[in-house]
Amino acid sequence: MNAMFWKNTIWFVLLGMTTILELVLIFRKADDRRRTAAVYLTISGMTFCFEMFVLSYLKAYNYYPKIFPDSSADDNIAGNLFSQFSVSATALLLTVFDLNGVWKLIFIAAYSGIEEGFKALGIYRQHWYRTWMTMVSLLLLFWVAKHTCAAGRTYLKRWLRYLFIFLGLITLHEHLIVWVLRLTGIRLLSEHVLPDKEHSLVVLSAFYMLLLGVFVMFLYFSSIRWGWKLLLLAVLYFGHWLAARYNLILYKESWMWIASSISIWSMYGFTFLLDKLYGSYPEPKP
């Protein structure tokens, strides 16, 4: 392995290993592992939205894992993934094990130490952002995760179930489809919608996720006839063609219909998966 791995990447790998350890502990303790997995994906979707807004849109800080040394945007995303999945796992761990306020302070101190350590190692750089903001954000995340987990264990009202599933879709689709298609060069989102390239990527990615997610969830959950569903599906394909026509989405030659199908049907599959993971609880009697 080269020197860059031992200088930069190894520290993110170690953070990832602690995340795996936390998840093992969580699933060993959890009574309902399917719902616990669904809640973890939902919480990860929350943290991803927050981090990408602060990281890429507000340009609060930068990660340097050097996994993609030739692309600062992708390297930032990679660093964000290690952070996102780590803090989400910790938030769920505290909830599943019902750990008290002292433990929350211990984990906040640990993450603050990691942040300062990463700064000292040169693998993380703050701009206007400060470590105390992480401490406040973690307090908020731990509170939100506790209530999200509590809600996930019981009957979910329809609107809340849809919201939880949508957040889980962000975790799955953005990481496994949107980013992978970008890394392979099969499909790229335009960097010229706004004057700033990173702003363009964040806004266009968010807009794409919202439109596709809402359309596909409607197709999956609605009881309209199949004829109307096929019409809406055609609209989705037409929307992808239109985005390509105006260079909002850039496809590798001959890949437009294939990549569009991968995106649409994987979103449908992820919706099915999350719906089954959340399962169904009997509606409480009035």
mmCIF file of N, CA, C and O in Angstrom, residues 13-47:
data_model
loop_
_atom_site.group_PDB
_atom_site.id
_atom_site.type_symbol
_atom_site.label_atom_id
_atom_site.label_comp_id
_atom_site.label_asym_id
_atom_site.label_seq_id
_atom_site.Cartn_x
_atom_site.Cartn_y
_atom_site.Cartn_z
ATOM 1 N N VAL A 13 -10.601 4.366 7.577
ATOM 2 C CA VAL A 13 -10.879 2.932 7.652
ATOM 3 C C VAL A 13 -11.093 2.513 9.103
ATOM 4 O O VAL A 13 -12.012 1.739 9.416
ATOM 5 N N LEU A 14 -10.261 3.031 9.997
ATOM 6 C CA LEU A 14 -10.419 2.722 11.422
ATOM 7 C C LEU A 14 -11.754 3.232 11.946
ATOM 8 O O LEU A 14 -12.421 2.562 12.746
ATOM 9 N N LEU A 15 -12.155 4.417 11.492
ATOM 10 C CA LEU A 15 -13.467 4.946 11.880
ATOM 11 C C LEU A 15 -14.574 4.041 11.361
ATOM 12 O O LEU A 15 -15.559 3.768 12.062
ATOM 13 N N GLY A 16 -14.403 3.541 10.146
ATOM 14 C CA GLY A 16 -15.379 2.618 9.578
ATOM 15 C C GLY A 16 -15.449 1.312 10.353
ATOM 16 O O GLY A 16 -16.535 0.742 10.531
ATOM 17 N N MET A 17 -14.310 0.837 10.843
ATOM 18 C CA MET A 17 -14.294 -0.398 11.624
ATOM 19 C C MET A 17 -15.031 -0.233 12.952
ATOM 20 O O MET A 17 -15.733 -1.141 13.400
ATOM 21 N N THR A 18 -14.906 0.937 13.574
ATOM 22 C CA THR A 18 -15.660 1.189 14.815
ATOM 23 C C THR A 18 -17.156 1.246 14.522
ATOM 24 O O THR A 18 -17.969 0.812 15.347
ATOM 25 N N THR A 19 -17.511 1.744 13.341
ATOM 26 C CA THR A 19 -18.922 1.784 12.947
ATOM 27 C C THR A 19 -19.471 0.363 12.808
ATOM 28 O O THR A 19 -20.577 0.064 13.283
ATOM 29 N N ILE A 20 -18.707 -0.513 12.173
ATOM 30 C CA ILE A 20 -19.124 -1.915 12.027
ATOM 31 C C ILE A 20 -19.288 -2.570 13.391
ATOM 32 O O ILE A 20 -20.259 -3.306 13.642
ATOM 33 N N LEU A 21 -18.362 -2.296 14.297
ATOM 34 C CA LEU A 21 -18.448 -2.847 15.651
ATOM 35 C C LEU A 21 -19.721 -2.371 16.344
ATOM 36 O O LEU A 21 -20.428 -3.173 16.994
ATOM 37 N N GLU A 22 -20.022 -1.087 16.217
ATOM 38 C CA GLU A 22 -21.248 -0.550 16.816
ATOM 39 C C GLU A 22 -22.483 -1.232 16.241
ATOM 40 O O GLU A 22 -23.417 -1.577 16.983
ATOM 41 N N LEU A 23 -22.501 -1.443 14.929
ATOM 42 C CA LEU A 23 -23.656 -2.083 14.290
ATOM 43 C C LEU A 23 -23.821 -3.527 14.748
ATOM 44 O O LEU A 23 -24.946 -3.998 14.935
ATOM 45 N N VAL A 24 -22.712 -4.223 14.926
ATOM 46 C CA VAL A 24 -22.776 -5.598 15.439
ATOM 47 C C VAL A 24 -23.411 -5.602 16.821
ATOM 48 O O VAL A 24 -24.301 -6.425 17.121
ATOM 49 N N LEU A 25 -22.996 -4.705 17.687
ATOM 50 C CA LEU A 25 -23.560 -4.602 19.031
ATOM 51 C C LEU A 25 -25.041 -4.251 18.987
ATOM 52 O O LEU A 25 -25.855 -4.799 19.740
ATOM 53 N N ILE A 26 -25.379 -3.336 18.095
ATOM 54 C CA ILE A 26 -26.778 -2.903 17.964
ATOM 55 C C ILE A 26 -27.673 -4.071 17.568
ATOM 56 O O ILE A 26 -28.720 -4.310 18.180
ATOM 57 N N PHE A 27 -27.266 -4.826 16.544
ATOM 58 C CA PHE A 27 -28.124 -5.906 16.043
ATOM 59 C C PHE A 27 -28.135 -7.123 16.965
ATOM 60 O O PHE A 27 -29.086 -7.915 16.939
ATOM 61 N N ARG A 28 -27.117 -7.272 17.776
ATOM 62 C CA ARG A 28 -27.146 -8.328 18.787
ATOM 63 C C ARG A 28 -28.143 -7.979 19.890
ATOM 64 O O ARG A 28 -28.782 -8.864 20.471
ATOM 65 N N LYS A 29 -28.283 -6.697 20.178
ATOM 66 C CA LYS A 29 -29.161 -6.242 21.253
ATOM 67 C C LYS A 29 -30.612 -6.064 20.791
ATOM 68 O O LYS A 29 -31.552 -6.303 21.567
ATOM 69 N N ALA A 30 -30.791 -5.650 19.546
ATOM 70 C CA ALA A 30 -32.121 -5.277 19.055
ATOM 71 C C ALA A 30 -33.097 -6.451 19.077
ATOM 72 O O ALA A 30 -32.744 -7.573 18.711
ATOM 73 N N ASP A 31 -34.322 -6.173 19.496
ATOM 74 C CA ASP A 31 -35.378 -7.191 19.498
ATOM 75 C C ASP A 31 -35.928 -7.419 18.091
ATOM 76 O O ASP A 31 -36.212 -8.543 17.701
ATOM 77 N N ASP A 32 -36.108 -6.317 17.348
ATOM 78 C CA ASP A 32 -36.645 -6.391 15.993
ATOM 79 C C ASP A 32 -35.561 -5.877 15.043
ATOM 80 O O ASP A 32 -35.420 -4.684 14.817
ATOM 81 N N ARG A 33 -34.780 -6.783 14.494
ATOM 82 C CA ARG A 33 -33.623 -6.391 13.684
ATOM 83 C C ARG A 33 -34.036 -5.766 12.360
ATOM 84 O O ARG A 33 -33.332 -4.898 11.833
ATOM 85 N N ARG A 34 -35.152 -6.200 11.813
ATOM 86 C CA ARG A 34 -35.589 -5.621 10.536
ATOM 87 C C ARG A 34 -35.913 -4.147 10.705
ATOM 88 O O ARG A 34 -35.469 -3.314 9.911
ATOM 89 N N ARG A 35 -36.694 -3.825 11.702
ATOM 90 C CA ARG A 35 -37.041 -2.425 11.924
ATOM 91 C C ARG A 35 -35.830 -1.610 12.359
ATOM 92 O O ARG A 35 -35.706 -0.442 12.022
ATOM 93 N N THR A 36 -34.931 -2.227 13.096
ATOM 94 C CA THR A 36 -33.718 -1.536 13.508
ATOM 95 C C THR A 36 -32.886 -1.161 12.287
ATOM 96 O O THR A 36 -32.341 -0.053 12.201
ATOM 97 N N ALA A 37 -32.793 -2.075 11.316
ATOM 98 C CA ALA A 37 -32.066 -1.788 10.076
ATOM 99 C C ALA A 37 -32.725 -0.643 9.316
ATOM 100 O O ALA A 37 -32.055 0.250 8.784
ATOM 101 N N ALA A 38 -34.064 -0.666 9.284
ATOM 102 C CA ALA A 38 -34.798 0.389 8.585
ATOM 103 C C ALA A 38 -34.565 1.743 9.259
ATOM 104 O O ALA A 38 -34.336 2.752 8.578
ATOM 105 N N VAL A 39 -34.614 1.761 10.588
ATOM 106 C CA VAL A 39 -34.404 3.009 11.324
ATOM 107 C C VAL A 39 -32.986 3.527 11.098
ATOM 108 O O VAL A 39 -32.770 4.736 10.956
ATOM 109 N N TYR A 40 -32.008 2.611 11.050
ATOM 110 C CA TYR A 40 -30.628 3.044 10.803
ATOM 111 C C TYR A 40 -30.504 3.714 9.438
ATOM 112 O O TYR A 40 -29.836 4.751 9.294
ATOM 113 N N LEU A 41 -31.139 3.157 8.425
ATOM 114 C CA LEU A 41 -31.118 3.754 7.092
ATOM 115 C C LEU A 41 -31.800 5.113 7.092
ATOM 116 O O LEU A 41 -31.360 6.049 6.418
ATOM 117 N N THR A 42 -32.873 5.234 7.866
ATOM 118 C CA THR A 42 -33.578 6.513 7.974
ATOM 119 C C THR A 42 -32.707 7.562 8.646
ATOM 120 O O THR A 42 -32.583 8.703 8.165
ATOM 121 N N ILE A 43 -32.094 7.205 9.766
ATOM 122 C CA ILE A 43 -31.223 8.147 10.476
ATOM 123 C C ILE A 43 -30.026 8.535 9.610
ATOM 124 O O ILE A 43 -29.615 9.699 9.569
ATOM 125 N N SER A 44 -29.475 7.569 8.881
ATOM 126 C CA SER A 44 -28.354 7.857 7.979
ATOM 127 C C SER A 44 -28.767 8.830 6.883
ATOM 128 O O SER A 44 -27.962 9.669 6.459
ATOM 129 N N GLY A 45 -30.007 8.714 6.420
ATOM 130 C CA GLY A 45 -30.514 9.662 5.427
ATOM 131 C C GLY A 45 -30.569 11.073 5.981
ATOM 132 O O GLY A 45 -30.252 12.049 5.286
ATOM 133 N N MET A 46 -30.964 11.191 7.252
ATOM 134 C CA MET A 46 -30.995 12.505 7.903
ATOM 135 C C MET A 46 -29.602 13.114 7.969
ATOM 136 O O MET A 46 -29.395 14.280 7.615
ATOM 137 N N THR A 47 -28.648 12.316 8.451
ATOM 138 C CA THR A 47 -27.286 12.832 8.621
ATOM 139 C C THR A 47 -26.649 13.144 7.270
ATOM 140 O O THR A 47 -25.875 14.099 7.151
#
